[in-house]
Amino acid sequence: CLSNLLLTGCATPYLHNGVMVADDLEERVGEFGIEKVGILERNDIGFLIWKDDREATKTIEAGSRLKTPVLPIWITCVNGNWGVLFSPERNLMKSYRKENRCSFSHP
């Protein structure tokens, strides 16, 4: 929630794109029909997260609006360790070809 507030200006606990409605599992615990507001638009700075393993990471459901920011800058959280990735190529996110051939830096 705090990371979303700092990145997007919106304090939402969800990382998915747009608005989702509770699924069947959540319906069983009494949250049926509750709208979960995630990231509503593509952000200037991205957010990448990785947990201990792939299965744990998949449960986070980070959307493409955080994975593909306007600027080639990402805040990262890998197993609770925070960092920054960036590319000096400002137009990186505007070209699919450039996305496949790029270099990244970290401070």
Short mmCIF file of N, CA and C in Angstrom, two decimals:
data_model
loop_
_atom_site.label_atom_id
_atom_site.label_comp_id
_atom_site.label_asym_id
_atom_site.label_seq_id
_atom_site.Cartn_x
_atom_site.Cartn_y
_atom_site.Cartn_z
N CYS A 1 0.83 -1.19 0.00
CA CYS A 1 0.00 0.00 0.00
C CYS A 1 0.88 1.26 0.00
N LEU A 2 1.90 1.28 0.85
CA LEU A 2 2.78 2.44 0.91
C LEU A 2 3.60 2.58 -0.38
N SER A 3 4.06 1.44 -0.93
CA SER A 3 4.82 1.50 -2.18
C SER A 3 3.94 2.03 -3.31
N ASN A 4 2.69 1.63 -3.38
CA ASN A 4 1.78 2.15 -4.41
C ASN A 4 1.53 3.64 -4.23
N LEU A 5 1.38 4.07 -3.00
CA LEU A 5 1.17 5.50 -2.73
C LEU A 5 2.37 6.31 -3.21
N LEU A 6 3.57 5.84 -2.92
CA LEU A 6 4.77 6.57 -3.34
C LEU A 6 4.96 6.55 -4.85
N LEU A 7 4.63 5.43 -5.49
CA LEU A 7 4.83 5.31 -6.93
C LEU A 7 3.73 5.96 -7.76
N THR A 8 2.49 5.79 -7.34
CA THR A 8 1.37 6.21 -8.17
C THR A 8 0.55 7.36 -7.60
N GLY A 9 0.72 7.64 -6.32
CA GLY A 9 -0.10 8.67 -5.69
C GLY A 9 -1.44 8.13 -5.22
N CYS A 10 -1.64 6.82 -5.33
CA CYS A 10 -2.89 6.18 -4.92
C CYS A 10 -2.57 5.05 -3.94
N ALA A 11 -3.15 5.09 -2.76
CA ALA A 11 -2.85 4.09 -1.72
C ALA A 11 -3.77 2.88 -1.86
N THR A 12 -3.45 2.00 -2.78
CA THR A 12 -4.20 0.77 -2.94
C THR A 12 -3.31 -0.42 -2.58
N PRO A 13 -3.86 -1.44 -1.93
CA PRO A 13 -3.04 -2.60 -1.57
C PRO A 13 -2.87 -3.59 -2.72
N TYR A 14 -3.49 -3.33 -3.88
CA TYR A 14 -3.46 -4.27 -5.00
C TYR A 14 -2.53 -3.80 -6.10
N LEU A 15 -1.87 -4.75 -6.76
CA LEU A 15 -0.90 -4.44 -7.82
C LEU A 15 -1.41 -4.77 -9.21
N HIS A 16 -2.60 -5.36 -9.34
CA HIS A 16 -3.12 -5.74 -10.65
C HIS A 16 -3.59 -4.50 -11.42
N ASN A 17 -3.83 -4.69 -12.72
CA ASN A 17 -4.35 -3.62 -13.56
C ASN A 17 -5.84 -3.43 -13.32
N GLY A 18 -6.28 -2.19 -13.21
CA GLY A 18 -7.70 -1.88 -13.16
C GLY A 18 -8.44 -2.35 -11.93
N VAL A 19 -9.73 -2.69 -12.13
CA VAL A 19 -10.61 -3.10 -11.04
C VAL A 19 -10.98 -4.56 -11.23
N MET A 20 -10.86 -5.35 -10.18
CA MET A 20 -11.25 -6.76 -10.21
C MET A 20 -12.34 -6.98 -9.15
N VAL A 21 -13.17 -7.97 -9.40
CA VAL A 21 -14.20 -8.35 -8.44
C VAL A 21 -13.76 -9.65 -7.78
N ALA A 22 -14.11 -9.84 -6.52
CA ALA A 22 -13.70 -11.02 -5.76
C ALA A 22 -14.04 -12.30 -6.53
N ASP A 23 -13.12 -13.27 -6.50
CA ASP A 23 -13.33 -14.54 -7.20
C ASP A 23 -14.01 -15.56 -6.29
N ASP A 24 -14.15 -16.79 -6.78
CA ASP A 24 -14.88 -17.83 -6.04
C ASP A 24 -14.29 -18.11 -4.65
N LEU A 25 -12.97 -18.17 -4.55
CA LEU A 25 -12.34 -18.44 -3.26
C LEU A 25 -12.68 -17.35 -2.25
N GLU A 26 -12.61 -16.11 -2.69
CA GLU A 26 -12.91 -14.99 -1.80
C GLU A 26 -14.40 -14.94 -1.46
N GLU A 27 -15.22 -15.44 -2.37
CA GLU A 27 -16.66 -15.49 -2.11
C GLU A 27 -16.95 -16.37 -0.89
N ARG A 28 -16.19 -17.45 -0.74
CA ARG A 28 -16.40 -18.37 0.37
C ARG A 28 -16.06 -17.75 1.72
N VAL A 29 -15.20 -16.74 1.72
CA VAL A 29 -14.85 -16.10 2.99
C VAL A 29 -15.59 -14.77 3.18
N GLY A 30 -16.64 -14.58 2.39
CA GLY A 30 -17.52 -13.43 2.60
C GLY A 30 -17.13 -12.16 1.90
N GLU A 31 -16.28 -12.23 0.88
CA GLU A 31 -15.89 -11.02 0.17
C GLU A 31 -16.46 -10.96 -1.24
N PHE A 32 -17.53 -11.70 -1.51
CA PHE A 32 -18.10 -11.74 -2.84
C PHE A 32 -18.57 -10.36 -3.29
N GLY A 33 -18.24 -9.99 -4.52
CA GLY A 33 -18.71 -8.75 -5.09
C GLY A 33 -17.93 -7.51 -4.69
N ILE A 34 -16.92 -7.66 -3.86
CA ILE A 34 -16.13 -6.50 -3.46
C ILE A 34 -15.16 -6.14 -4.58
N GLU A 35 -15.17 -4.88 -4.99
CA GLU A 35 -14.25 -4.43 -6.03
C GLU A 35 -12.89 -4.16 -5.44
N LYS A 36 -11.87 -4.67 -6.12
CA LYS A 36 -10.49 -4.44 -5.71
C LYS A 36 -9.85 -3.51 -6.73
N VAL A 37 -9.62 -2.29 -6.33
CA VAL A 37 -9.06 -1.29 -7.24
C VAL A 37 -7.55 -1.39 -7.22
N GLY A 38 -6.99 -1.68 -8.39
CA GLY A 38 -5.55 -1.81 -8.53
C GLY A 38 -4.95 -0.56 -9.17
N ILE A 39 -4.01 -0.78 -10.07
CA ILE A 39 -3.33 0.32 -10.76
C ILE A 39 -4.16 0.72 -11.97
N LEU A 40 -4.61 1.96 -12.01
CA LEU A 40 -5.58 2.38 -13.03
C LEU A 40 -4.94 2.86 -14.32
N GLU A 41 -3.69 3.28 -14.29
CA GLU A 41 -3.03 3.73 -15.52
C GLU A 41 -1.54 3.43 -15.46
N ARG A 42 -0.91 3.46 -16.61
CA ARG A 42 0.52 3.21 -16.69
C ARG A 42 1.27 4.27 -15.90
N ASN A 43 2.24 3.84 -15.14
CA ASN A 43 2.94 4.74 -14.24
C ASN A 43 4.27 5.20 -14.84
N ASP A 44 4.79 6.32 -14.38
CA ASP A 44 6.10 6.79 -14.84
C ASP A 44 7.22 5.86 -14.38
N ILE A 45 7.13 5.37 -13.16
CA ILE A 45 8.15 4.49 -12.59
C ILE A 45 7.52 3.13 -12.32
N GLY A 46 8.24 2.07 -12.65
CA GLY A 46 7.71 0.72 -12.49
C GLY A 46 8.02 0.10 -11.14
N PHE A 47 7.44 -1.07 -10.93
CA PHE A 47 7.64 -1.81 -9.70
C PHE A 47 7.73 -3.29 -10.04
N LEU A 48 8.82 -3.93 -9.65
CA LEU A 48 9.03 -5.36 -9.86
C LEU A 48 9.22 -6.02 -8.51
N ILE A 49 8.59 -7.19 -8.35
CA ILE A 49 8.67 -7.86 -7.05
C ILE A 49 8.92 -9.35 -7.26
N TRP A 50 9.73 -9.94 -6.41
CA TRP A 50 10.05 -11.36 -6.46
C TRP A 50 10.08 -11.89 -5.03
N LYS A 51 9.35 -12.95 -4.81
CA LYS A 51 9.34 -13.60 -3.49
C LYS A 51 10.27 -14.81 -3.53
N ASP A 52 10.25 -15.62 -2.50
CA ASP A 52 11.16 -16.76 -2.37
C ASP A 52 11.14 -17.73 -3.55
N ASP A 53 10.00 -17.91 -4.16
CA ASP A 53 9.91 -18.82 -5.31
C ASP A 53 8.85 -18.34 -6.29
N ARG A 54 8.76 -19.01 -7.43
CA ARG A 54 7.82 -18.59 -8.48
C ARG A 54 6.37 -18.62 -8.02
N GLU A 55 5.99 -19.65 -7.31
CA GLU A 55 4.59 -19.77 -6.87
C GLU A 55 4.21 -18.61 -5.95
N ALA A 56 5.08 -18.25 -5.04
CA ALA A 56 4.80 -17.13 -4.14
C ALA A 56 4.73 -15.82 -4.92
N THR A 57 5.58 -15.69 -5.93
CA THR A 57 5.59 -14.48 -6.74
C THR A 57 4.31 -14.38 -7.57
N LYS A 58 3.82 -15.50 -8.10
CA LYS A 58 2.60 -15.49 -8.91
C LYS A 58 1.38 -15.02 -8.12
N THR A 59 1.35 -15.27 -6.83
CA THR A 59 0.19 -14.88 -6.03
C THR A 59 0.08 -13.36 -5.87
N ILE A 60 1.13 -12.65 -6.16
CA ILE A 60 1.13 -11.18 -6.01
C ILE A 60 0.33 -10.51 -7.13
N GLU A 61 0.35 -11.09 -8.32
CA GLU A 61 -0.42 -10.59 -9.46
C GLU A 61 -0.09 -9.15 -9.83
N ALA A 62 1.18 -8.83 -9.96
CA ALA A 62 1.57 -7.48 -10.41
C ALA A 62 1.18 -7.32 -11.87
N GLY A 63 0.51 -6.21 -12.19
CA GLY A 63 0.03 -5.96 -13.54
C GLY A 63 1.06 -5.31 -14.44
N SER A 64 0.76 -5.33 -15.72
CA SER A 64 1.67 -4.77 -16.72
C SER A 64 1.84 -3.27 -16.59
N ARG A 65 0.89 -2.58 -15.97
CA ARG A 65 1.02 -1.13 -15.82
C ARG A 65 2.16 -0.76 -14.88
N LEU A 66 2.53 -1.67 -14.00
CA LEU A 66 3.70 -1.44 -13.15
C LEU A 66 4.96 -2.03 -13.76
N LYS A 67 4.82 -3.10 -14.53
CA LYS A 67 5.99 -3.76 -15.12
C LYS A 67 6.55 -3.00 -16.31
N THR A 68 5.71 -2.23 -17.01
CA THR A 68 6.16 -1.48 -18.19
C THR A 68 5.87 0.01 -18.01
N PRO A 69 6.70 0.68 -17.22
CA PRO A 69 6.47 2.11 -16.95
C PRO A 69 6.80 2.98 -18.16
N VAL A 70 6.45 4.24 -18.06
CA VAL A 70 6.76 5.21 -19.11
C VAL A 70 8.28 5.42 -19.19
N LEU A 71 8.92 5.60 -18.06
CA LEU A 71 10.37 5.78 -18.00
C LEU A 71 11.04 4.46 -17.64
N PRO A 72 12.26 4.22 -18.09
CA PRO A 72 12.94 2.95 -17.79
C PRO A 72 13.55 2.92 -16.39
N ILE A 73 12.67 3.07 -15.39
CA ILE A 73 13.09 3.06 -13.98
C ILE A 73 12.14 2.14 -13.22
N TRP A 74 12.70 1.21 -12.46
CA TRP A 74 11.89 0.29 -11.68
C TRP A 74 12.37 0.26 -10.24
N ILE A 75 11.44 0.35 -9.30
CA ILE A 75 11.71 0.05 -7.90
C ILE A 75 11.58 -1.47 -7.80
N THR A 76 12.49 -2.12 -7.13
CA THR A 76 12.44 -3.58 -7.01
C THR A 76 12.34 -4.00 -5.56
N CYS A 77 11.68 -5.12 -5.34
CA CYS A 77 11.62 -5.74 -4.03
C CYS A 77 11.85 -7.23 -4.24
N VAL A 78 13.04 -7.69 -3.88
CA VAL A 78 13.42 -9.09 -4.06
C VAL A 78 13.63 -9.70 -2.68
N ASN A 79 12.72 -10.58 -2.30
CA ASN A 79 12.77 -11.22 -0.98
C ASN A 79 12.92 -10.21 0.15
N GLY A 80 12.21 -9.09 0.04
CA GLY A 80 12.23 -8.08 1.09
C GLY A 80 13.36 -7.07 0.99
N ASN A 81 14.25 -7.23 0.01
CA ASN A 81 15.34 -6.27 -0.20
C ASN A 81 14.94 -5.30 -1.31
N TRP A 82 14.95 -4.02 -1.02
CA TRP A 82 14.51 -3.00 -1.96
C TRP A 82 15.69 -2.44 -2.74
N GLY A 83 15.44 -2.07 -4.00
CA GLY A 83 16.48 -1.52 -4.84
C GLY A 83 15.88 -0.76 -6.01
N VAL A 84 16.75 -0.31 -6.91
CA VAL A 84 16.34 0.44 -8.10
C VAL A 84 17.08 -0.11 -9.31
N LEU A 85 16.36 -0.31 -10.40
CA LEU A 85 16.95 -0.64 -11.69
C LEU A 85 16.61 0.50 -12.64
N PHE A 86 17.55 0.85 -13.51
CA PHE A 86 17.25 1.89 -14.48
C PHE A 86 18.12 1.70 -15.71
N SER A 87 17.70 2.31 -16.80
CA SER A 87 18.48 2.31 -18.03
C SER A 87 18.67 3.76 -18.45
N PRO A 88 19.86 4.11 -18.92
CA PRO A 88 20.09 5.49 -19.37
C PRO A 88 19.37 5.80 -20.69
N GLU A 89 18.84 4.78 -21.37
CA GLU A 89 18.12 4.97 -22.63
C GLU A 89 16.69 5.41 -22.33
N ARG A 90 16.42 6.73 -22.38
CA ARG A 90 15.11 7.27 -21.99
C ARG A 90 13.97 6.77 -22.88
N ASN A 91 14.25 6.46 -24.12
CA ASN A 91 13.21 6.03 -25.06
C ASN A 91 13.04 4.51 -25.08
N LEU A 92 13.62 3.83 -24.15
CA LEU A 92 13.59 2.37 -24.10
C LEU A 92 12.16 1.82 -24.14
N MET A 93 11.28 2.38 -23.38
CA MET A 93 9.93 1.84 -23.25
C MET A 93 9.01 2.19 -24.42
N LYS A 94 9.53 2.93 -25.39
CA LYS A 94 8.73 3.29 -26.55
C LYS A 94 8.96 2.38 -27.75
N SER A 95 9.93 1.48 -27.65
CA SER A 95 10.27 0.62 -28.78
C SER A 95 10.46 -0.82 -28.33
N TYR A 96 9.69 -1.72 -28.93
CA TYR A 96 9.80 -3.13 -28.59
C TYR A 96 11.20 -3.66 -28.89
N ARG A 97 11.79 -3.22 -30.00
CA ARG A 97 13.14 -3.69 -30.35
C ARG A 97 14.17 -3.25 -29.32
N LYS A 98 14.03 -2.03 -28.83
CA LYS A 98 14.97 -1.54 -27.82
C LYS A 98 14.79 -2.28 -26.50
N GLU A 99 13.56 -2.68 -26.19
CA GLU A 99 13.31 -3.42 -24.94
C GLU A 99 14.07 -4.73 -24.93
N ASN A 100 14.23 -5.35 -26.07
CA ASN A 100 14.92 -6.65 -26.15
C ASN A 100 16.43 -6.53 -26.13
N ARG A 101 16.97 -5.34 -26.40
CA ARG A 101 18.41 -5.13 -26.39
C ARG A 101 18.73 -3.90 -25.55
N CYS A 102 18.82 -4.11 -24.29
CA CYS A 102 19.09 -2.97 -23.42
C CYS A 102 20.02 -3.38 -22.29
N SER A 103 20.60 -2.39 -21.68
CA SER A 103 21.44 -2.65 -20.51
C SER A 103 20.84 -1.91 -19.34
N PHE A 104 21.01 -2.47 -18.16
CA PHE A 104 20.47 -1.86 -16.96
C PHE A 104 21.59 -1.54 -16.00
N SER A 105 21.32 -0.60 -15.14
CA SER A 105 22.27 -0.22 -14.11
C SER A 105 21.56 -0.25 -12.78
N HIS A 106 22.33 -0.41 -11.74
CA HIS A 106 21.78 -0.29 -10.39
C HIS A 106 22.80 0.43 -9.55
N PRO A 107 22.30 1.30 -8.67
CA PRO A 107 23.24 2.10 -7.86
C PRO A 107 23.93 1.27 -6.80
#
